[in-house]
mmCIF file of C-alpha atoms and ligand atoms in Angstrom:
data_model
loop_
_atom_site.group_PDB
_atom_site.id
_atom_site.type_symbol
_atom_site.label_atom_id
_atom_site.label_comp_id
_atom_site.label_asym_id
_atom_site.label_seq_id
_atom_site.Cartn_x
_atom_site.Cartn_y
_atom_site.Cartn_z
ATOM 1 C CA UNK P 14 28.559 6.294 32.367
ATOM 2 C CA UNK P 15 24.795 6.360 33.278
ATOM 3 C CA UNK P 16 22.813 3.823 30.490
ATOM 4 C CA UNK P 17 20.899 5.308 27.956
ATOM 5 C CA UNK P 18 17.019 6.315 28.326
ATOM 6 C CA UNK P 19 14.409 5.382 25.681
ATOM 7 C CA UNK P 20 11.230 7.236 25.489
ATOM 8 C CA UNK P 21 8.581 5.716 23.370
ATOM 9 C CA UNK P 22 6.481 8.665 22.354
ATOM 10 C CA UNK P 23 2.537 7.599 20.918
ATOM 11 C CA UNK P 24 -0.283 9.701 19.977
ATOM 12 C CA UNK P 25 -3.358 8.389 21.287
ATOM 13 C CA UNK P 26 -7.199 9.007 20.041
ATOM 14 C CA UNK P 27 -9.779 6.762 21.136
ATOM 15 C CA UNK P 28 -7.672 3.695 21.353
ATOM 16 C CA UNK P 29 -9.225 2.478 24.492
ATOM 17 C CA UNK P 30 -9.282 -1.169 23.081
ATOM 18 C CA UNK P 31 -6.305 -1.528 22.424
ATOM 19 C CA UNK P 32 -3.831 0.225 25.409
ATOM 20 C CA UNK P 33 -4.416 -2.621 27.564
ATOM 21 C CA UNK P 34 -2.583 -5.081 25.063
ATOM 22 C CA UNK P 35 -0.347 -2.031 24.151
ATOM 23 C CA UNK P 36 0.627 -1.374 27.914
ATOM 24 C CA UNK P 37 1.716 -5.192 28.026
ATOM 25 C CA UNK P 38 3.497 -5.490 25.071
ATOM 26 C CA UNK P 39 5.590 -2.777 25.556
ATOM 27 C CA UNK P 40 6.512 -3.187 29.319
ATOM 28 C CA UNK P 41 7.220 -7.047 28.249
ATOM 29 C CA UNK P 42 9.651 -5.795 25.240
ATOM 30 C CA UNK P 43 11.525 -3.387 27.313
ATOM 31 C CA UNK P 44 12.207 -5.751 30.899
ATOM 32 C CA UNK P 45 12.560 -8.948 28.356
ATOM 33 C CA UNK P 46 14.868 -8.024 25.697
ATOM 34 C CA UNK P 47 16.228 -4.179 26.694
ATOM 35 C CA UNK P 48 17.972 -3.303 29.693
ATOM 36 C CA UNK P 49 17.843 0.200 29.042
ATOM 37 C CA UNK P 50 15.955 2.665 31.310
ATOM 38 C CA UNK P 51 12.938 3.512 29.607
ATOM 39 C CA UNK P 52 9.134 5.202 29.592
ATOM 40 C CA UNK P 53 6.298 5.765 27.471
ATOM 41 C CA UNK P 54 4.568 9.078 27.047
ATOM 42 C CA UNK P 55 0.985 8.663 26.163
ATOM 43 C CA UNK P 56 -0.721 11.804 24.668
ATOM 44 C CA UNK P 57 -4.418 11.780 24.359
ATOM 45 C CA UNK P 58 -5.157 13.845 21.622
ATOM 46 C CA UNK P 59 -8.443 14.938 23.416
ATOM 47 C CA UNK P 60 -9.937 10.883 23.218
ATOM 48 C CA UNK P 61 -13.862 11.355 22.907
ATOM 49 C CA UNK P 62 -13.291 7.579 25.319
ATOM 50 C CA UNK P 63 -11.710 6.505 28.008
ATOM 51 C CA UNK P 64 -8.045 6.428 27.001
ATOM 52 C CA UNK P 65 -7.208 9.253 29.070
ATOM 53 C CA UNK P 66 -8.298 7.649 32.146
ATOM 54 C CA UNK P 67 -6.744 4.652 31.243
ATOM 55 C CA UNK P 68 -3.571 6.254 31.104
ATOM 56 C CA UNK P 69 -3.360 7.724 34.429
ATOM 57 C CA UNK P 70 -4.732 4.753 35.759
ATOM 58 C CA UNK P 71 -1.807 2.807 34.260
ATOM 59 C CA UNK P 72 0.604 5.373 35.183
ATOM 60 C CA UNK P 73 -0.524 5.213 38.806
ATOM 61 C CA UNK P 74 0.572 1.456 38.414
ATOM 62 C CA UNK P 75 3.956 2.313 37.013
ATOM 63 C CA UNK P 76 5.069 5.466 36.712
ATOM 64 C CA UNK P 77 6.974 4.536 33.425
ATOM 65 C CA UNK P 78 3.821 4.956 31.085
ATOM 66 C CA UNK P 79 3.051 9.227 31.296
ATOM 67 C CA UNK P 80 0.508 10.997 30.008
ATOM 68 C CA UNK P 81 0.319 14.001 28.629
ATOM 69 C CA UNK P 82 -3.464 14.838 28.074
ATOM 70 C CA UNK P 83 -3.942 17.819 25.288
ATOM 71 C CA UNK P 84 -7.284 19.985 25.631
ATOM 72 C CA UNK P 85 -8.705 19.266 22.684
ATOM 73 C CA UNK P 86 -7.940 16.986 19.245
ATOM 74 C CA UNK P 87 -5.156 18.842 17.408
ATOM 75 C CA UNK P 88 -4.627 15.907 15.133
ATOM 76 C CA UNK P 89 -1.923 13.624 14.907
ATOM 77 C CA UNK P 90 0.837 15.585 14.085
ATOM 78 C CA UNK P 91 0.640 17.819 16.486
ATOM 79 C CA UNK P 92 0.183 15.255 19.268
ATOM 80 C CA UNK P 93 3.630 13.786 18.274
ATOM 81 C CA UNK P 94 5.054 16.885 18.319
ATOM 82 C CA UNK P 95 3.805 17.684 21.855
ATOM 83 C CA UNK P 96 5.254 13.915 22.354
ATOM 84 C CA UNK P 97 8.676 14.787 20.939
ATOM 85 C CA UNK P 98 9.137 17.813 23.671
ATOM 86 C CA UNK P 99 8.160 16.185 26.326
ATOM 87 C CA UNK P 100 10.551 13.943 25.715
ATOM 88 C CA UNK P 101 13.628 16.383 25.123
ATOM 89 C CA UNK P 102 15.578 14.955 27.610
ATOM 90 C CA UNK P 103 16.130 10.941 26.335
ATOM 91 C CA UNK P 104 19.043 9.655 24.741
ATOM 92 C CA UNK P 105 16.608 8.365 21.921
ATOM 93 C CA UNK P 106 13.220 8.555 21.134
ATOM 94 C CA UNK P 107 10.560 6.015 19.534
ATOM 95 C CA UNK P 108 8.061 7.214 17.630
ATOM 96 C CA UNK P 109 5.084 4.950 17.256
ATOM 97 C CA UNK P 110 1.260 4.504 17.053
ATOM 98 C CA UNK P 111 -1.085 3.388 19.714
ATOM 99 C CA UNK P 112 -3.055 0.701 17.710
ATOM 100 C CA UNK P 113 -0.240 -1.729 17.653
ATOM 101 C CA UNK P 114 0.178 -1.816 13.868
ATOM 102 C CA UNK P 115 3.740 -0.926 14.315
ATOM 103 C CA UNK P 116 4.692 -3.910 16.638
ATOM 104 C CA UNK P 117 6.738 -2.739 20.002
ATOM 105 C CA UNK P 118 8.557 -6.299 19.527
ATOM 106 C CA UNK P 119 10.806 -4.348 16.444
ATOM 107 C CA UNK P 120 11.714 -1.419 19.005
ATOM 108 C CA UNK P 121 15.152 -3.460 19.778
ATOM 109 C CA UNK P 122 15.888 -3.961 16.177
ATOM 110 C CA UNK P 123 15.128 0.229 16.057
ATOM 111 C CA UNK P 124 17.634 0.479 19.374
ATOM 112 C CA UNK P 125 20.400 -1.925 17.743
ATOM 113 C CA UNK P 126 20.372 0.480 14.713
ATOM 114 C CA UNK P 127 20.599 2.964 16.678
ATOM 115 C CA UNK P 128 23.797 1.845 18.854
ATOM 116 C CA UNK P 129 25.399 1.128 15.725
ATOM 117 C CA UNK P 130 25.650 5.097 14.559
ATOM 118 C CA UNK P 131 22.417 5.865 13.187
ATOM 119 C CA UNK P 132 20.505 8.998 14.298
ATOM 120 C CA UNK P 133 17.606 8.729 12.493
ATOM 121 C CA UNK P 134 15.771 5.137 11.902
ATOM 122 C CA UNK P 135 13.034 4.318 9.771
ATOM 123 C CA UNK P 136 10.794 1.423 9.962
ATOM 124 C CA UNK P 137 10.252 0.183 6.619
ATOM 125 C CA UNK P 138 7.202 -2.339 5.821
ATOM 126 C CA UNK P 139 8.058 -5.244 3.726
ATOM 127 C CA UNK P 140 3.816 -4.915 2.631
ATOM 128 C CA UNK P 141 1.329 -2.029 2.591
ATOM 129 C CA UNK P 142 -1.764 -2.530 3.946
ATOM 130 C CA UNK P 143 -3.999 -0.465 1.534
ATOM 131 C CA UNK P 144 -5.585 -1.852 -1.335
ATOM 132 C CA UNK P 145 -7.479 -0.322 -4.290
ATOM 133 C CA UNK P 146 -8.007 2.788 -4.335
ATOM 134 C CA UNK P 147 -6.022 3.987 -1.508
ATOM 135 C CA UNK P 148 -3.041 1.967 -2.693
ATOM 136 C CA UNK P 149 -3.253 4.052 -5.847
ATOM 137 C CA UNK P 150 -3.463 7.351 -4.336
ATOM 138 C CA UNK P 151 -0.682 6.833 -1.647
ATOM 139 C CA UNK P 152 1.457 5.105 -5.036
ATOM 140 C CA UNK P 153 1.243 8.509 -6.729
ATOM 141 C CA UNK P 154 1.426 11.101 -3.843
ATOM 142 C CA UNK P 155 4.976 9.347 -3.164
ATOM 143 C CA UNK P 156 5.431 9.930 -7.229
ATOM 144 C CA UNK P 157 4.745 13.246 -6.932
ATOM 145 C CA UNK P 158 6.305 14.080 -3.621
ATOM 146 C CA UNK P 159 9.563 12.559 -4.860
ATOM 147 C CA UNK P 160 9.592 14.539 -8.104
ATOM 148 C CA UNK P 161 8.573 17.876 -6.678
ATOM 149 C CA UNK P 162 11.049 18.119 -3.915
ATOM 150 C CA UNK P 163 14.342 17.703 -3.036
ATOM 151 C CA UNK P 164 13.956 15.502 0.099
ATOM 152 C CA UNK P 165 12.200 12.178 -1.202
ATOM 153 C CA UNK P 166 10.456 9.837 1.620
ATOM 154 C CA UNK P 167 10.550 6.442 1.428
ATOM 155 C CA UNK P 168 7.076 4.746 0.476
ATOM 156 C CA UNK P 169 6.649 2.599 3.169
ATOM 157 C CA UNK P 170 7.545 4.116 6.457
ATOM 158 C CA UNK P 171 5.004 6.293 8.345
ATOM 159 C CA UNK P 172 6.023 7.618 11.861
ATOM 160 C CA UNK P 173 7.255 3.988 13.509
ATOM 161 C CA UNK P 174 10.639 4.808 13.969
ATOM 162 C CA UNK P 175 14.053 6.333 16.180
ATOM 163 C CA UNK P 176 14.981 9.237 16.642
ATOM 164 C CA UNK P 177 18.933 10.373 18.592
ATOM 165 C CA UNK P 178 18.888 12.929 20.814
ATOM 166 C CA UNK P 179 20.247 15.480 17.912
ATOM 167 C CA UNK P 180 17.514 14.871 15.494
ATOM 168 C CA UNK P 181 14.570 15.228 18.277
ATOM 169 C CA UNK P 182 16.524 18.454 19.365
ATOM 170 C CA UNK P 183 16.124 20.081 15.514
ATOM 171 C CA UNK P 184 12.472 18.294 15.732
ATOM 172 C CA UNK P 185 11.741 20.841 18.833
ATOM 173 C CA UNK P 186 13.502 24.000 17.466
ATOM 174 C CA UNK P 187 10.511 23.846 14.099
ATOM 175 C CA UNK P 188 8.272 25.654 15.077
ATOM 176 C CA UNK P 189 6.226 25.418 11.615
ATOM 177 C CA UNK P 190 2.649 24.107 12.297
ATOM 178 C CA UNK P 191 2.216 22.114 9.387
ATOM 179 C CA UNK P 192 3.832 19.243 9.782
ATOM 180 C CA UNK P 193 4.618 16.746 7.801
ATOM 181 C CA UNK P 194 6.442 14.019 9.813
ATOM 182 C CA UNK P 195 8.228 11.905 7.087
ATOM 183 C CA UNK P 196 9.164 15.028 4.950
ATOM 184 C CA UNK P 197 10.698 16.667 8.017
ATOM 185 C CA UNK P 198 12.556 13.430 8.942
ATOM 186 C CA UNK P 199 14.096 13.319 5.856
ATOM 187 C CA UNK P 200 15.228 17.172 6.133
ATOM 188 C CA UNK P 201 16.835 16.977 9.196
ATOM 189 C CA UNK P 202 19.506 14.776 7.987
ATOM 190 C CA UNK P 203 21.893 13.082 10.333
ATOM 191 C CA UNK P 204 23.432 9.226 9.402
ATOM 192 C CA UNK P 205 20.453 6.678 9.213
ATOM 193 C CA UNK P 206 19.681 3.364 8.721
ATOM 194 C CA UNK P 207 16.764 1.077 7.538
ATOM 195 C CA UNK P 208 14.594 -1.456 9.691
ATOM 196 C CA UNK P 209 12.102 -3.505 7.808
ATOM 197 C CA UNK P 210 9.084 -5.264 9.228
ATOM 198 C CA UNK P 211 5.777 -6.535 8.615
ATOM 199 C CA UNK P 212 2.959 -4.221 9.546
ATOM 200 C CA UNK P 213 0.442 -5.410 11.437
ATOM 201 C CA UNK P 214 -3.600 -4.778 10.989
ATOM 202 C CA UNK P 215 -4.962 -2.949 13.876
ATOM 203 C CA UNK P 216 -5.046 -4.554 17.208
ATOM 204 C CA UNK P 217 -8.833 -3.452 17.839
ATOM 205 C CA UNK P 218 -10.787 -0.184 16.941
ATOM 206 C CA UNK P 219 -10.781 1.222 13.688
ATOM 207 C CA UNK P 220 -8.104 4.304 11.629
ATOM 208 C CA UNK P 221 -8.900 8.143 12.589
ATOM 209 C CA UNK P 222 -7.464 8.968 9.354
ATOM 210 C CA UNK P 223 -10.739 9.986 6.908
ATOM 211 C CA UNK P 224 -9.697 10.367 3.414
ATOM 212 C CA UNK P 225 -10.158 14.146 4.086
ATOM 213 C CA UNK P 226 -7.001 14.526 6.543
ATOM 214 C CA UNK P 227 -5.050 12.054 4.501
ATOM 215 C CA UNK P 228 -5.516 14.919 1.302
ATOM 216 C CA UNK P 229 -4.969 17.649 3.714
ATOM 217 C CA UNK P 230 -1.624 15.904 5.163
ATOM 218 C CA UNK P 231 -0.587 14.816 1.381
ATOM 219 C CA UNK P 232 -1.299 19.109 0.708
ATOM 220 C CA UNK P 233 0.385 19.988 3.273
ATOM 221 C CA UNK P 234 3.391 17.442 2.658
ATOM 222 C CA UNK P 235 4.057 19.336 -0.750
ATOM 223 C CA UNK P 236 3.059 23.008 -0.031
ATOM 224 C CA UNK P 237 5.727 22.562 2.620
ATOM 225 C CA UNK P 238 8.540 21.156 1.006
ATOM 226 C CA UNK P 239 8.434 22.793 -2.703
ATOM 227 C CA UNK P 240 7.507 25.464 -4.922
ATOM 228 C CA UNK P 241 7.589 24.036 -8.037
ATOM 229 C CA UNK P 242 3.468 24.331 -8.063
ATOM 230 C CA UNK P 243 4.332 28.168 -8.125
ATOM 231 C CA UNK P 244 7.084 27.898 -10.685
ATOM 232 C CA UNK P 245 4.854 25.383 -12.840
ATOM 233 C CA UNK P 246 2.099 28.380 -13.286
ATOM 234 C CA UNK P 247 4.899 30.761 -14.275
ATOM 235 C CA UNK P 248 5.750 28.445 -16.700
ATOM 236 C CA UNK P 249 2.242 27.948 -18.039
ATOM 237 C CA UNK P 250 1.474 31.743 -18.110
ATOM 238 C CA UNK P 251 4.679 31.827 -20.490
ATOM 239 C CA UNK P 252 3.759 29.108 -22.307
ATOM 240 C CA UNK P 253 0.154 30.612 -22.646
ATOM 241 C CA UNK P 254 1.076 34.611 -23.219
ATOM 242 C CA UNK P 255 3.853 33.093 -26.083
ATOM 243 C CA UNK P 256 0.766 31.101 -27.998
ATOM 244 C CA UNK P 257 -1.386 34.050 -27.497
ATOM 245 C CA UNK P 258 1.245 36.594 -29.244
ATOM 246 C CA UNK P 259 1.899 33.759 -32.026
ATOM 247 C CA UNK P 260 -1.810 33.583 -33.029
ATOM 248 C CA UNK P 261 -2.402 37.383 -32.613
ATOM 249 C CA UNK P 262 0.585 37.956 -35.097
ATOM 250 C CA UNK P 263 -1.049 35.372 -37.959
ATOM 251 C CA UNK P 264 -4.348 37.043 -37.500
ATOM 252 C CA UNK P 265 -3.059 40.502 -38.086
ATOM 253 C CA UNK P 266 -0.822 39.345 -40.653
ATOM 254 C CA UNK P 267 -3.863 38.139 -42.455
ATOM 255 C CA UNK P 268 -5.561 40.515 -42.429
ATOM 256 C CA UNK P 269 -2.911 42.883 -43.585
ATOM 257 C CA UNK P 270 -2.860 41.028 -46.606
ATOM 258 C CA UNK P 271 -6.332 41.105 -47.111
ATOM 259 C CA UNK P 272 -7.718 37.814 -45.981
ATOM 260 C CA UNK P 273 -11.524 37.379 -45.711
ATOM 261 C CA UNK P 274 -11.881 36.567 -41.864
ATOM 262 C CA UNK P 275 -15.758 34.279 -42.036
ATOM 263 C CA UNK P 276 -18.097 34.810 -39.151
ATOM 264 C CA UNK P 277 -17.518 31.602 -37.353
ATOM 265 C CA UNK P 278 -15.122 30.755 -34.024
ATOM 266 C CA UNK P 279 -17.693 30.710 -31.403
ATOM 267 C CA UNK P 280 -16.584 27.174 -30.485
ATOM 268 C CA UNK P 281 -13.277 28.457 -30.545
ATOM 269 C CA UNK P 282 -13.711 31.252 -28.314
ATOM 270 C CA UNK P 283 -15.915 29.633 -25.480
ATOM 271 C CA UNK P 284 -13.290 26.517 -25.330
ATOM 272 C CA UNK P 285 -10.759 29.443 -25.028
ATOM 273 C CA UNK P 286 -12.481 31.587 -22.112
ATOM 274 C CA UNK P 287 -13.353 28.248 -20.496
ATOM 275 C CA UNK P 288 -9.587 27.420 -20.321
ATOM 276 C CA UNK P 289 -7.721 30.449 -19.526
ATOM 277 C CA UNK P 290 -10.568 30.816 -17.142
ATOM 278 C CA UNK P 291 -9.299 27.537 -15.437
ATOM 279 C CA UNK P 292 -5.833 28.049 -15.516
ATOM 280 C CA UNK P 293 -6.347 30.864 -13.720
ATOM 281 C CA UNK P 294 -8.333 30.012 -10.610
ATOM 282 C CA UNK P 295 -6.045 26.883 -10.163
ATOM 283 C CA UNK P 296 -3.347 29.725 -10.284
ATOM 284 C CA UNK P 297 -5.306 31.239 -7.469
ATOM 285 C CA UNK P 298 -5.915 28.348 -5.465
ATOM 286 C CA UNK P 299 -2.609 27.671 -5.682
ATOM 287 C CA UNK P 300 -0.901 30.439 -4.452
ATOM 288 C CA UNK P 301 -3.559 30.593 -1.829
ATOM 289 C CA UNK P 302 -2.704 27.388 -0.385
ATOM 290 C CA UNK P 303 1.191 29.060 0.276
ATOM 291 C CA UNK P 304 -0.820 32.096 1.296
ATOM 292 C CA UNK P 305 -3.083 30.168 4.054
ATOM 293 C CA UNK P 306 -0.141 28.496 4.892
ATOM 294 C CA UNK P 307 1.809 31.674 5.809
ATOM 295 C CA UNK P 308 -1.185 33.077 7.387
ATOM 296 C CA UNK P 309 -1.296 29.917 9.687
ATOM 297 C CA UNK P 310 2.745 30.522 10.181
ATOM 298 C CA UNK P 311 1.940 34.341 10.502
ATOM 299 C CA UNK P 312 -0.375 33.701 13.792
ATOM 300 C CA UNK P 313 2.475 31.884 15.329
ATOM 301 C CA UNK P 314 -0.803 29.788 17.594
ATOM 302 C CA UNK P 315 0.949 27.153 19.499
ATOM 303 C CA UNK P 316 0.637 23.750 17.921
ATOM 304 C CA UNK P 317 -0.946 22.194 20.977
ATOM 305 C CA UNK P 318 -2.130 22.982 24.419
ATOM 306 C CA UNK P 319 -1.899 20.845 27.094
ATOM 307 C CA UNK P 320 -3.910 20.311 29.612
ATOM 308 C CA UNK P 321 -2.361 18.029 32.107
ATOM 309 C CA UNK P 322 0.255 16.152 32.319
ATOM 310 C CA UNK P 323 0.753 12.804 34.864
ATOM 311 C CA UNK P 324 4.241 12.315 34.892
ATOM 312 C CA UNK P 325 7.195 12.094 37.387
HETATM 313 N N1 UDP I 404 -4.194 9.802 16.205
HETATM 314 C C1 UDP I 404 -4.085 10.980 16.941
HETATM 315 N N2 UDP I 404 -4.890 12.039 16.635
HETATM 316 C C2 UDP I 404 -5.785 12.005 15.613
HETATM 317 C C3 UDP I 404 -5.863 10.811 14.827
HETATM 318 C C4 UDP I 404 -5.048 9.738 15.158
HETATM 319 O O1 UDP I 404 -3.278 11.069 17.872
HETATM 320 O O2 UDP I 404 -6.495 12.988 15.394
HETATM 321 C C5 UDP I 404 -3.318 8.652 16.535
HETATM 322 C C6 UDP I 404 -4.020 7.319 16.674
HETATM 323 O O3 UDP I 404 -4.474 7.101 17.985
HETATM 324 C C7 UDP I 404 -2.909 6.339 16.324
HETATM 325 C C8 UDP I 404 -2.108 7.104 15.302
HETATM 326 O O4 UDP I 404 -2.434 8.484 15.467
HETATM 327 O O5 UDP I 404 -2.079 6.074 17.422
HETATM 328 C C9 UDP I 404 -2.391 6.648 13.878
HETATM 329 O O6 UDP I 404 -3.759 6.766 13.616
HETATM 330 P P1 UDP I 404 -4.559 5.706 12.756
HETATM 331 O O7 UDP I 404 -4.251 4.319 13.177
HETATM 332 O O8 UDP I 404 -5.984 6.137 12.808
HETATM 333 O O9 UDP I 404 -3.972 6.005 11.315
HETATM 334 P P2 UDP I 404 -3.546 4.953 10.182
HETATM 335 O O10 UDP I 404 -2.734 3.881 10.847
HETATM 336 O O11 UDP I 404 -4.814 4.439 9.613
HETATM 337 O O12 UDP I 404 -2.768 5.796 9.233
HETATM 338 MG MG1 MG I 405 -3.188 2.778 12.358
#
């Protein structure tokens, strides 16, 4: 029986200060503790610096580290996705970021998991790293997600973990483009199994992620995975039609039996218009958030294009 091939797959965008120390670390994991055949596939998610060239530079050195250089920045998810096909052919993947916050000294705690049945493993952190107001927004988004669909995530993993051969197989036959890593791990099924650790802070450099993308990727984390938003407007335009009827039926009924009706309810009727008004356009921005979606789905554009690739 030929041993088992890891691929450690990492999105990379502008982490030039830190793939020197991440090249090290991970070749130094691998030929200390793993005796598993192995390589890293690098994707530069089109790096305004010089982490593409510092990939095929340390691929020229050893072969193990690839790259696989996209043409432009598709984001993050889509640069792990073009990471999970390249690597289609490994035993078991790692998925992990480039700025060393998820340590490459846990990857044999990931592989031991692994060996022991799991197909899918999660890196857990004991701590979060966000405070304030972050902290508070990632606390409720996890709320949220874990009410409104079926498929809860766990709080504190983000990408860092393994994935079996069968899992990153059903990874490569979506072919959705918005992608929402965790949520999709957790829909795929297959046994798994837990890892926790202590994340790091950033090796050097500073996070991509602007509050902006984090929104878009919380968005696109429920759009994908529910339509209770959709169901919760039906409910409200019940809700809403069924207290318009009531009070339509006492005012009629009043004045059937003759009640004066006084010349007053402005207040009443502005408050009104102002809120039905509401409820409507979040209606409409709601169901055009599934509606972009499909559009996006409709176009079937590929998630990524690559440009090059430096690899065996
Ligand atoms: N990244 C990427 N494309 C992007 C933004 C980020 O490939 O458009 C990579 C980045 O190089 C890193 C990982 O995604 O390896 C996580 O990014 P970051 O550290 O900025 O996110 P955070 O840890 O703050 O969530
Ligand atoms: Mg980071």
């Amino acid at each position: 029986m030929k041993p088992p091939a890891i691929v450690v797959v990492i999105p990379v965008y502008n982490e030039e200060p830190v793939l020197p120390e991440l090249f090290q670390r991970l070749a130094a994991v691998f030929d200390r503790e793993l005796g598993y055949k192995w390589s890293a596939i690098l994707v530069n998610d089109g790096s305004r610096d010089l982490s593409a060239t510092l990939i095929a530079e340390q691929h020229a050195r050893d072969p193990r580290f690839e790259l696989v250089d996209l043409s432009r920045n598709f984001g993050f998810q889509s640069a792990l996705a073009a990471g999970l096909a390249a690597a289609a052919s490994a035993d078991a993947v790692v998925t992990m970021d480039a700025d060393l916050q998820d340590p490459p000294e846990l990857i044999p705690e990931l592989v031991i998991a692994w060996r022991g049945g799991a197909e899918v493993v999660r890196a857990v952190r004991r701590t979060r790293s966000e405070t304030g107001l972050r902290r508070v927004a990632f606390d409720l988004f996890h709320k949220l997600f874990g009410v409104l669909t079926d498929y809860p995530i766990e709080p504190n993993s983000g990408t860092f973990g393994l994935l079996g051969q069968a899992p990153v197989e059903a990874f490569n036959q979506l072919s959705e483009r918005n992608r929402f890593f965790p949520g999709l791990r957790a829909w795929v099924g297959f046994p798994r199994a837990d890892v926790l650790y202590d994340r790091q802070e950033r090796a050097a450099g500073k996070s991509q992620q602007t509050l902006r993308r984090l929104v878009r990727y919380a968005f696109d984390g429920v759009f994908s995975f529910s339509y209770l938003p959709l169901r919760l407007l039906t409910y409200a335009g019940l809700f809403i039609a069924w207290l318009g009827f009531a009070v339509g039926l006492f005012f009629i009924v009043r004045r059937l039996l003759g009640v004066e009706i006084a010349q007053t309810g402005f207040t009443t009727l502005v408050t009104l218009l102002l809120f039905l008004g509401g409820v409507q356009l979040i209606g409409i921005g709601v169901l055009g958030e599934y509606l972009g979606r499909v559009y996006d789905e409709v176009k079937r554009r590929p998630n990524y294009i690559v440009k090059r690739k430096n690899r065996p």
